[in-house]
Coordinates of C-alpha atoms in Angstrom, one line a residue:
M3 CA -37.7 1.6 63.3
L4 CA -38.9 3.7 60.3
N5 CA -42.1 2.8 58.8
I6 CA -40.7 3.0 55.3
W7 CA -40.0 -0.7 55.3
A8 CA -43.7 -1.7 55.7
G9 CA -44.5 -4.6 53.4
K10 CA -40.6 -5.3 53.0
R11 CA -41.0 -6.4 49.4
R12 CA -37.8 -7.0 47.6
P13 CA -37.1 -4.6 44.7
R14 CA -37.4 -6.5 41.3
R15 CA -35.3 -4.0 39.3
A16 CA -33.4 -1.9 41.8
R17 CA -30.2 -3.6 41.4
P18 CA -28.5 -5.6 38.6
D19 CA -28.3 -9.3 39.1
R20 CA -25.1 -10.0 41.1
R21 CA -25.3 -13.5 40.2
A22 CA -23.8 -12.4 36.7
P23 CA -20.6 -10.7 37.8
E24 CA -19.4 -10.7 34.2
R25 CA -22.2 -8.5 33.2
D26 CA -21.4 -4.6 33.2
A27 CA -23.0 -2.8 36.0
R28 CA -23.8 0.2 33.7
D29 CA -25.3 -2.0 31.0
A30 CA -27.3 -3.7 33.7
A31 CA -28.8 -0.5 35.1
R32 CA -29.6 0.8 31.6
D33 CA -31.5 -2.2 30.9
A34 CA -33.3 -1.9 34.2
A35 CA -34.0 1.7 33.4
R36 CA -35.4 0.6 29.9
A37 CA -37.5 -2.0 31.5
F38 CA -39.1 0.8 33.8
V39 CA -39.7 3.0 31.0
A40 CA -41.7 0.2 29.3
D41 CA -43.6 -0.4 32.5
L42 CA -44.6 3.4 32.2
A43 CA -46.0 2.7 28.8
E44 CA -48.0 -0.3 30.3
M45 CA -49.3 1.8 33.1
Q46 CA -50.3 4.3 30.4
V47 CA -48.2 7.0 32.0
L48 CA -46.3 7.3 28.7
D49 CA -48.0 7.3 25.3
A50 CA -46.2 6.1 22.3
A51 CA -44.4 9.4 21.3
G52 CA -43.3 9.8 24.9
L53 CA -41.9 6.1 25.0
E54 CA -39.9 6.9 21.8
R55 CA -38.5 10.0 23.2
A56 CA -37.5 8.4 26.4
F57 CA -35.8 5.4 24.8
A58 CA -33.8 7.8 22.5
A59 CA -32.6 9.8 25.5
L60 CA -31.6 6.6 27.2
D61 CA -29.7 5.5 24.1
L62 CA -27.5 8.7 24.1
P63 CA -23.8 8.6 25.4
G64 CA -23.3 8.6 29.0
R65 CA -25.8 7.7 31.6
R66 CA -28.2 10.3 33.3
P67 CA -30.5 8.9 35.9
V68 CA -33.8 8.0 34.3
P69 CA -36.0 10.0 36.8
I70 CA -34.0 13.0 35.9
L71 CA -34.4 12.4 32.2
L72 CA -38.1 11.9 32.4
T73 CA -38.7 14.9 34.6
E74 CA -36.3 17.2 32.5
L75 CA -38.0 16.1 29.2
G76 CA -41.4 17.0 30.7
L77 CA -42.7 13.4 30.1
V78 CA -43.7 12.6 33.6
H79 CA -44.7 14.5 36.7
E80 CA -42.3 13.9 39.6
A81 CA -45.1 12.7 41.8
T82 CA -46.4 10.3 39.4
L83 CA -42.8 9.2 38.5
V84 CA -42.1 8.3 42.3
S85 CA -45.5 6.3 42.5
A86 CA -44.6 4.5 39.3
L87 CA -41.1 3.6 40.7
A88 CA -42.5 2.2 43.9
A89 CA -44.9 0.0 42.1
S90 CA -42.3 -1.2 39.6
T91 CA -39.3 -1.8 41.8
G92 CA -41.1 -2.7 45.2
L93 CA -39.1 -0.1 46.9
P94 CA -40.8 2.4 49.3
F95 CA -40.5 6.1 48.8
L96 CA -39.4 8.8 51.3
R97 CA -41.9 10.4 53.3
D98 CA -41.6 13.9 54.8
E99 CA -41.7 12.8 58.4
E100 CA -38.8 10.5 57.6
V101 CA -36.3 13.2 56.8
P102 CA -33.6 13.3 59.4
A103 CA -33.0 16.5 61.3
A104 CA -29.4 16.3 61.1
P105 CA -26.8 14.5 58.8
V106 CA -26.7 10.7 59.3
L107 CA -23.0 9.4 59.5
P108 CA -21.4 12.8 58.5
A109 CA -17.9 11.6 59.5
E110 CA -18.3 8.8 56.8
I111 CA -20.5 10.2 54.2
G112 CA -20.0 13.9 53.2
A113 CA -22.5 16.4 51.8
D114 CA -20.8 16.9 48.6
Y115 CA -20.7 12.9 47.8
C116 CA -24.3 12.8 48.5
A117 CA -25.1 15.8 46.1
R118 CA -23.0 14.2 43.5
V119 CA -24.6 10.7 43.6
R120 CA -27.9 12.1 44.6
A121 CA -28.3 9.9 47.5
L122 CA -29.0 10.7 51.1
P123 CA -28.6 8.5 54.2
I124 CA -31.7 9.0 56.3
A125 CA -31.4 6.5 59.2
V126 CA -29.3 3.9 60.9
D127 CA -31.1 0.6 62.1
G128 CA -28.4 -1.8 63.7
D129 CA -26.1 -2.9 60.8
E130 CA -28.4 -1.4 58.3
L131 CA -28.2 2.0 56.7
V132 CA -31.4 3.3 55.0
V133 CA -30.7 5.6 52.1
A134 CA -32.9 7.7 49.9
A135 CA -31.8 7.8 46.2
V136 CA -32.8 9.2 43.0
D137 CA -31.3 6.6 40.8
V138 CA -32.4 3.3 42.5
F139 CA -31.2 1.4 39.3
D140 CA -27.4 2.4 39.9
S141 CA -26.2 -0.5 42.1
E142 CA -22.8 1.3 42.4
I143 CA -24.4 3.9 44.8
A144 CA -25.2 1.2 47.5
L145 CA -21.9 -0.8 46.9
A146 CA -20.1 2.4 47.6
L147 CA -22.1 3.2 50.7
E148 CA -21.7 -0.1 52.1
H149 CA -17.9 0.0 51.5
L150 CA -17.7 3.5 53.3
T151 CA -20.1 2.6 56.3
E152 CA -19.5 -1.3 56.5
R153 CA -23.3 -1.7 56.8
R154 CA -25.7 -3.2 54.5
V155 CA -27.7 -0.5 52.4
R156 CA -31.4 -0.6 52.0
L157 CA -32.8 1.8 49.4
C158 CA -36.0 4.0 49.2
I159 CA -37.0 6.3 46.4
V160 CA -36.8 10.1 46.2
G161 CA -37.7 12.3 43.4
P162 CA -35.0 14.7 41.9
A163 CA -36.7 17.9 43.0
A164 CA -37.5 16.4 46.3
F165 CA -33.9 15.4 46.7
E166 CA -32.6 18.9 46.3
R167 CA -35.1 20.2 48.7
V168 CA -34.2 17.4 51.5
H169 CA -30.6 17.9 50.9
R170 CA -30.9 21.6 51.7
A171 CA -32.9 20.8 54.7
V172 CA -30.4 18.4 56.0
Y173 CA -27.0 19.9 55.0
G174 CA -27.8 23.5 54.4
D175 CA -27.2 25.3 51.2
A176 CA -23.6 24.7 50.7
A177 CA -23.6 21.1 49.3
P178 CA -25.5 20.9 46.1
D179 CA -24.0 24.1 44.6
S180 CA -20.5 23.2 46.0
E181 CA -17.5 23.8 44.0
A182 CA -16.5 20.1 44.3
G183 CA -19.9 19.2 43.0
L184 CA -19.6 21.5 40.1
D185 CA -16.1 20.3 39.2
D186 CA -17.4 16.8 39.2
D187 CA -20.4 17.8 36.9
L188 CA -18.1 19.6 34.6
A189 CA -15.8 16.5 34.5
R190 CA -18.7 14.1 33.8
L191 CA -20.2 16.6 31.2
Q192 CA -16.6 16.6 29.5
D193 CA -16.5 12.8 29.5
V194 CA -19.9 12.6 27.7
A195 CA -19.2 15.3 25.4
S196 CA -16.0 13.4 24.4
Q197 CA -17.7 10.0 23.7
A198 CA -17.9 8.6 20.2
P199 CA -21.7 9.4 19.5
I200 CA -21.5 13.1 20.3
V201 CA -18.0 13.4 18.5
R202 CA -19.5 11.7 15.4
L203 CA -22.4 14.1 15.6
V204 CA -20.5 17.4 15.5
A205 CA -18.3 15.8 12.7
R206 CA -21.4 14.9 10.7
L207 CA -23.0 18.2 11.2
V208 CA -19.9 20.0 9.8
R209 CA -19.5 17.4 7.0
D210 CA -23.1 17.8 5.9
A211 CA -22.7 21.5 5.9
F212 CA -19.5 21.4 3.9
A213 CA -21.2 19.1 1.4
R214 CA -24.1 21.4 0.8
G215 CA -22.0 24.4 0.5
A216 CA -23.5 26.1 3.6
S217 CA -21.7 29.1 5.2
D218 CA -23.3 28.6 8.6
I219 CA -24.6 25.9 10.8
H220 CA -27.3 27.0 13.4
V221 CA -27.7 24.8 16.2
E222 CA -30.9 26.3 18.1
A223 CA -32.2 25.3 21.6
E224 CA -36.0 25.0 21.6
E225 CA -38.4 23.9 24.3
T226 CA -38.7 20.3 23.4
D227 CA -36.0 19.6 20.8
V228 CA -33.0 21.0 19.1
R229 CA -33.2 22.4 15.6
V230 CA -30.3 22.4 13.2
R231 CA -30.3 24.8 10.1
Y232 CA -27.9 25.5 7.4
R233 CA -27.4 28.9 5.6
V234 CA -27.1 27.8 2.0
D235 CA -26.6 30.5 -0.6
G236 CA -27.8 33.0 2.0
V237 CA -30.9 31.3 2.9
L238 CA -31.6 29.3 6.1
V239 CA -32.8 25.8 5.4
E240 CA -33.9 23.3 8.1
S241 CA -31.8 20.0 8.2
E242 CA -33.0 18.0 11.3
R243 CA -34.4 18.1 14.8
L244 CA -32.3 16.4 17.5
P245 CA -33.6 15.2 20.9
K246 CA -33.5 17.8 23.6
S247 CA -31.4 15.4 25.6
V248 CA -28.3 15.9 23.3
Q249 CA -28.2 19.6 23.7
L250 CA -26.0 20.1 26.6
A251 CA -23.6 17.3 25.4
L252 CA -23.5 18.7 21.8
T253 CA -22.9 22.3 22.9
T254 CA -20.3 21.3 25.3
R255 CA -18.3 19.4 22.5
V256 CA -18.4 22.4 20.3
K257 CA -17.2 24.6 23.2
I258 CA -14.3 22.2 23.9
L259 CA -13.1 22.2 20.4
A260 CA -13.3 26.0 20.1
G261 CA -11.5 26.5 23.3
L262 CA -14.4 28.2 25.3
N263 CA -15.5 28.1 28.8
I264 CA -17.9 25.0 29.2
A265 CA -18.9 26.1 32.8
E266 CA -20.2 29.5 31.5
R267 CA -23.7 29.3 30.0
R268 CA -24.8 32.8 31.0
L269 CA -22.8 34.9 28.6
P270 CA -22.1 34.7 24.9
Q271 CA -18.8 33.4 23.9
D272 CA -16.8 33.4 20.6
G273 CA -14.0 31.0 19.5
R274 CA -12.6 29.2 16.7
M275 CA -11.9 25.4 15.8
Q276 CA -10.7 23.2 13.0
V277 CA -12.5 20.0 11.8
P278 CA -10.6 17.5 9.6
D279 CA -12.4 16.4 6.6
R280 CA -11.1 14.3 3.7
G281 CA -7.5 15.4 3.8
H282 CA -7.8 19.0 4.9
D283 CA -8.9 21.1 7.8
I284 CA -12.2 23.2 7.8
D285 CA -11.8 26.3 10.0
I286 CA -14.9 27.2 11.8
R287 CA -15.9 30.3 13.8
V288 CA -18.0 29.6 16.7
S289 CA -20.5 31.9 18.6
T290 CA -22.6 30.8 21.5
L291 CA -25.6 32.9 22.8
P292 CA -27.8 32.1 25.9
T293 CA -31.4 31.8 25.1
A294 CA -34.7 31.0 27.0
H295 CA -34.3 27.1 26.3
G296 CA -30.4 26.9 26.4
E297 CA -27.6 28.0 24.5
S298 CA -27.8 28.7 20.8
V299 CA -24.7 27.9 18.8
V300 CA -23.7 29.2 15.4
M301 CA -20.7 27.9 13.5
R302 CA -19.5 29.8 10.5
V303 CA -17.7 27.5 8.0
L304 CA -14.5 29.2 6.8
D305 CA -13.1 26.7 4.1
G306 CA -10.2 28.2 2.4
S307 CA -10.3 25.3 -0.2
R308 CA -13.6 26.7 -1.9
R309 CA -12.9 30.5 -1.5
V310 CA -13.2 32.6 -4.6
D311 CA -9.8 34.0 -5.6
D312 CA -10.8 36.8 -8.1
F313 CA -13.4 39.3 -9.0
S314 CA -14.7 37.2 -12.2
G315 CA -15.5 34.2 -9.6
L316 CA -17.6 36.5 -7.6
G317 CA -19.8 37.5 -10.7
F318 CA -18.4 41.0 -11.3
D319 CA -18.5 41.7 -15.0
A320 CA -15.5 42.8 -17.2
A321 CA -16.4 46.6 -16.8
A322 CA -16.8 46.4 -13.1
I323 CA -13.5 44.5 -12.7
A324 CA -11.8 47.2 -14.8
E325 CA -13.3 49.9 -12.5
I326 CA -12.4 48.1 -9.2
G327 CA -8.7 47.6 -10.7
A328 CA -8.2 51.2 -11.6
M329 CA -9.4 52.2 -8.1
T330 CA -6.9 49.9 -6.4
A331 CA -4.1 50.5 -8.9
R332 CA -3.5 53.9 -7.4
P333 CA -0.7 54.1 -4.7
N334 CA -2.8 56.0 -2.2
G335 CA -6.5 56.7 -1.4
L336 CA -9.5 55.1 0.2
V337 CA -11.4 52.3 -1.5
L338 CA -14.6 51.3 0.4
V339 CA -16.9 48.2 -0.1
T340 CA -20.4 48.7 1.2
G341 CA -23.5 46.6 1.9
P342 CA -25.5 45.0 4.7
T343 CA -24.2 42.0 6.7
G344 CA -23.9 38.9 4.5
S345 CA -23.5 40.7 1.3
G346 CA -20.2 39.5 0.4
K347 CA -18.0 42.6 1.4
T348 CA -15.1 40.7 3.1
T349 CA -14.7 38.2 0.2
T350 CA -14.5 41.2 -2.2
L351 CA -11.8 42.8 0.0
Y352 CA -9.7 39.5 -0.1
A353 CA -10.2 39.3 -3.9
A354 CA -8.9 43.0 -4.1
L355 CA -5.7 42.1 -1.9
R356 CA -5.0 39.0 -4.1
A357 CA -5.1 41.3 -7.1
I358 CA -2.7 44.0 -5.8
S359 CA -0.3 42.2 -3.4
G360 CA 3.1 41.3 -4.6
A361 CA 6.6 41.1 -3.4
H362 CA 7.1 44.9 -3.9
L363 CA 4.4 45.8 -1.6
K364 CA 3.9 45.4 2.3
V365 CA 0.4 44.6 3.0
V366 CA -1.0 44.7 6.4
T367 CA -4.5 43.7 7.6
V368 CA -6.5 44.4 10.7
E369 CA -9.5 42.1 11.0
D370 CA -12.3 40.7 13.5
P371 CA -12.0 37.9 12.9
V372 CA -9.2 36.9 10.5
E373 CA -11.4 34.7 8.4
Y374 CA -8.8 33.3 5.7
R375 CA -5.1 33.1 6.1
M376 CA -3.2 34.7 3.0
A377 CA 0.4 34.0 2.3
G378 CA 2.8 37.1 2.1
I379 CA 0.3 39.3 3.9
N380 CA 0.6 40.5 7.8
Q381 CA -2.9 39.8 9.1
V382 CA -3.8 41.3 12.6
Q383 CA -6.6 39.8 14.7
A384 CA -8.2 42.7 16.6
H385 CA -9.0 42.2 20.3
P386 CA -11.5 44.9 21.6
G387 CA -11.5 43.2 25.0
I388 CA -7.7 44.2 25.7
G389 CA -7.8 47.5 23.9
L390 CA -6.6 46.4 20.4
D391 CA -9.6 47.6 18.4
F392 CA -9.6 48.7 14.8
A393 CA -8.4 52.1 15.6
A394 CA -5.7 51.2 17.9
A395 CA -4.3 48.5 15.6
L396 CA -4.6 50.9 12.7
R397 CA -2.4 53.3 14.4
S398 CA 0.3 50.8 15.0
I399 CA 0.0 49.3 11.7
L400 CA 1.0 52.8 10.1
R401 CA 4.2 52.7 12.0
Q402 CA 5.0 49.3 10.1
D403 CA 5.6 51.1 7.0
P404 CA 2.9 49.4 5.0
D405 CA 2.0 50.2 1.3
V406 CA -1.5 48.7 1.6
V407 CA -3.6 48.6 4.6
M408 CA -6.9 46.5 4.8
V409 CA -9.1 47.5 7.9
G410 CA -12.1 44.8 8.3
E411 CA -14.7 47.4 8.8
I412 CA -14.9 51.1 9.6
R413 CA -17.2 51.0 12.7
D414 CA -16.8 54.4 14.4
G415 CA -15.5 58.0 13.8
E416 CA -12.0 57.3 15.1
T417 CA -11.2 54.5 12.8
A418 CA -12.7 56.5 9.9
R419 CA -10.6 59.5 10.6
I420 CA -7.4 57.5 10.9
A421 CA -8.2 55.5 7.7
V422 CA -8.7 58.8 5.8
Q423 CA -5.4 60.3 7.3
A424 CA -3.5 57.3 6.3
A425 CA -4.9 57.5 2.5
L426 CA -4.0 61.2 2.7
T427 CA -0.3 60.4 3.6
G428 CA 0.5 58.0 0.9
H429 CA -1.1 54.7 1.9
L430 CA -3.9 52.7 -0.1
V431 CA -6.6 51.9 2.4
I432 CA -9.4 49.4 1.7
S433 CA -12.2 48.7 4.1
T434 CA -15.9 48.1 4.6
L435 CA -18.7 50.2 5.7
H436 CA -22.5 49.7 6.3
T437 CA -24.6 51.8 3.7
N438 CA -27.3 51.0 1.4
S439 CA -25.7 52.5 -1.8
A440 CA -22.4 53.8 -3.0
P441 CA -23.4 57.6 -2.9
A442 CA -24.7 57.1 0.6
T443 CA -21.0 56.4 1.6
V444 CA -20.4 60.1 1.6
T445 CA -23.2 61.0 4.0
R446 CA -22.1 58.0 6.3
L447 CA -18.5 59.3 6.5
V448 CA -19.7 62.8 7.3
D449 CA -22.0 61.6 10.0
M450 CA -18.8 59.8 11.5
G451 CA -17.1 63.3 11.7
V452 CA -14.9 63.2 8.5
E453 CA -14.6 66.6 6.8
R454 CA -16.1 66.8 3.3
F455 CA -12.8 68.0 1.8
L456 CA -10.9 65.1 3.2
I457 CA -13.5 62.8 1.7
A458 CA -13.2 64.3 -1.7
A459 CA -9.5 64.3 -1.6
T460 CA -8.9 60.8 -0.6
L461 CA -11.8 58.6 -1.6
N462 CA -10.9 56.6 -4.8
G463 CA -14.2 54.8 -5.1
V464 CA -17.0 52.8 -3.6
I465 CA -18.3 49.5 -4.4
A466 CA -21.9 48.9 -3.1
Q467 CA -23.0 45.1 -3.5
R468 CA -25.5 42.5 -2.6
L469 CA -25.4 38.6 -3.2
V470 CA -28.2 37.0 -5.1
R471 CA -28.6 33.3 -5.9
R472 CA -27.9 32.0 -9.2
V473 CA -30.8 30.0 -10.8
C474 CA -30.0 26.3 -11.1
A475 CA -28.7 25.5 -14.5
D476 CA -30.0 21.7 -14.3
C477 CA -33.6 22.7 -13.7
A478 CA -34.4 26.3 -14.6
A479 CA -37.3 26.7 -17.1
D480 CA -38.0 29.4 -19.7
E481 CA -41.1 31.3 -19.6
P482 CA -42.3 34.4 -21.0
A483 CA -42.3 37.3 -18.7
S484 CA -45.6 38.1 -17.1
P485 CA -47.2 41.6 -17.5
E486 CA -46.4 42.3 -13.8
A487 CA -42.8 41.2 -14.4
C488 CA -42.5 43.4 -17.6
L489 CA -43.7 46.4 -15.6
R490 CA -41.0 45.8 -12.8
L491 CA -38.3 45.5 -15.5
G492 CA -39.5 48.6 -17.4
L493 CA -40.3 46.5 -20.5
D494 CA -43.0 46.6 -23.2
T495 CA -45.7 44.2 -22.3
A496 CA -46.6 43.6 -25.8
A497 CA -43.2 41.9 -26.4
P498 CA -42.5 40.0 -23.3
P499 CA -38.9 38.4 -23.1
T500 CA -38.2 35.1 -22.1
L501 CA -37.0 34.9 -18.5
K502 CA -35.8 31.9 -16.0
R503 CA -38.1 30.4 -13.5
A504 CA -36.5 28.4 -10.6
R505 CA -38.1 24.8 -10.2
G506 CA -36.0 22.7 -8.1
C507 CA -34.1 19.4 -8.5
A508 CA -31.9 17.1 -6.6
A509 CA -28.7 19.0 -7.8
C510 CA -30.0 22.2 -6.0
N511 CA -31.8 20.4 -3.0
G512 CA -35.1 21.4 -4.4
T513 CA -34.5 25.2 -4.1
G514 CA -34.1 26.1 -7.7
Y515 CA -30.9 28.0 -7.1
R516 CA -27.3 27.0 -6.8
G517 CA -24.5 29.3 -6.0
R518 CA -24.5 33.1 -5.6
M519 CA -23.1 36.0 -7.5
V520 CA -22.6 39.8 -6.9
V521 CA -25.0 42.5 -7.8
S522 CA -22.9 45.8 -7.6
E523 CA -23.0 49.6 -7.9
I524 CA -19.6 50.9 -8.6
M525 CA -19.0 54.7 -8.0
T526 CA -15.6 55.9 -9.2
L527 CA -14.7 59.4 -8.1
D528 CA -14.2 61.9 -10.9
T529 CA -13.6 65.6 -10.8
P530 CA -17.4 66.5 -10.9
L531 CA -18.1 64.2 -8.1
R532 CA -15.2 65.4 -5.8
T533 CA -16.5 68.9 -6.4
L534 CA -20.0 68.1 -5.5
I535 CA -18.7 66.3 -2.2
A536 CA -16.6 69.1 -1.3
E537 CA -19.3 71.7 -1.8
G538 CA -21.8 69.7 0.4
A539 CA -24.0 68.4 -2.2
D540 CA -26.8 66.0 -1.0
E541 CA -27.1 62.3 -1.8
Q542 CA -29.7 62.9 -4.7
R543 CA -27.3 65.2 -6.5
L544 CA -24.3 62.8 -5.8
V545 CA -26.6 59.9 -7.4
A546 CA -27.3 61.9 -10.5
Q547 CA -23.7 62.9 -11.1
A548 CA -22.6 59.3 -10.6
R549 CA -25.0 58.1 -13.1
A550 CA -24.1 60.7 -15.6
S551 CA -20.4 59.6 -15.2
G552 CA -21.4 56.1 -16.1
M553 CA -22.5 54.3 -12.8
A554 CA -25.2 51.7 -13.0
T555 CA -27.2 51.5 -9.8
L556 CA -27.9 48.5 -7.9
A557 CA -31.4 48.1 -9.5
E558 CA -30.1 48.5 -13.0
T559 CA -27.6 45.8 -12.4
A560 CA -30.1 43.4 -10.8
R561 CA -32.4 43.8 -13.7
A562 CA -29.6 43.0 -16.1
R563 CA -28.9 39.9 -14.1
V564 CA -32.7 38.9 -14.6
M565 CA -32.7 39.5 -18.4
S566 CA -29.5 37.6 -19.0
G567 CA -31.0 34.4 -17.3
E568 CA -28.4 34.5 -14.4
T569 CA -31.3 34.7 -11.7
T570 CA -34.9 35.3 -11.3
L571 CA -37.0 38.3 -10.7
D572 CA -38.4 36.4 -7.4
E573 CA -34.9 36.3 -6.1
I574 CA -34.1 39.8 -6.9
G575 CA -37.2 40.8 -5.1
R576 CA -36.2 38.8 -2.1
V577 CA -32.8 40.5 -1.8
F578 CA -33.8 44.1 -2.6
E579 CA -37.3 44.2 -1.0
G580 CA -39.0 46.5 -3.4
L581 CA -36.0 48.2 -5.0
V582 CA -36.7 46.1 -8.2

């Protein structure tokens, strides 16, 4: 007879009351777990903050064993937890000398089943089966084992980490990591992720992002909780902190919607999903990234109902719109939009396509990803993983007899050379490139291996751009420019102009800004510029010639935006980092 039955006190909360058969067993188990957590506070094992976190975790959808929740949250050390469980329930705990040398009743109770329910038979005594369990509040474990073995089950306590160690000692390494156990865990995880609270949480995050006009939702796993941030007008704003215990279910829910592999947590994944909201679907691009504290999820909101359809809506002035129109009205040539990530390049490309597309033109695009669907245009999704990168897609597109080709981004020399050849042979090609200014585009193309004479022959023009926030019209204040501001704007300090200052109100969520607009630098290639490019002139000479031909630099356009009261000097300084 094993000595774990010394004292033989009946457990007080180990099982729900069987005299109330109408009571749901899971609710009873949750009630028992909550009572135990309250006991931990009475024992001063948990402080007030720990008690609140534990209750919040217990109230989440699905039911994870309370010992696992408490240890995973870092609220209780396992040894303390086991002692507290024994004191609270009256059950003994498993001792090292009581671990069996071989599986008990292996024909009736398999290793996979033990791993899934985290319970291990350790001894048979007549018609009784002694079982060490992690979750002693779950009456279904004992009932199932009694049915399997036709023996009465008596429980003892084992901690989560101790169970894994004991299980390996008894059954070897196969069971806890077995495929069957993994399948069961995934099924359970899918079930939790599909329950109403998690479904509502994901829908609320998307709905809130949409209401705020956010372009991205960042769900970031941290050590003790989950941080949610929205990117509004290009700036990240923290929205809320979620309990750490919702992290896995939340990430799984997003993965399910985006068609990603929920079992893969070691590699980045990309997908797409749709979330219905007030009569229309919001397209969302999903990216997951493994981090030290779990997977980080970024959701890009691609809402077609609020996209900008023309250049004026983007903030281009009449002169800039006329220049862009002249570039794209030509039947062939190369038009490039440049700037860093997040500067609105793709939006400008879409505006250009809307301006030039028509029934008499065949327009084909290759994008990664296809952000917005456009009627009357053939849009191709690049798939580099299967060999359909920009260069391969572009070669095939040219065999489709297009008039206009849009390439999402020129990333390498091969794509650049094919795009230039396409422009040279009668196609209008529009694309994006990463450069800091319009004249720097020439240097970048040369670095990619494109001959200077080909650049001079095919490049119609370049639009370099940034996005800056518009000052909020509801709360902006007028104030005289400070001497420092006058110096930065190149103005006379003796007669300072009136500038706008961002203050913050309910309409702009306290930021002082609402919406964004383009600050651009447009370089149209004329004969002197083409001659300098072909001759190998450096970037400085190209800038001088472009300005002589009428190009306003990014800095000049930015200063004009400040002077017109559309934005502030602080915002321009944030975006251009010393340029202005």
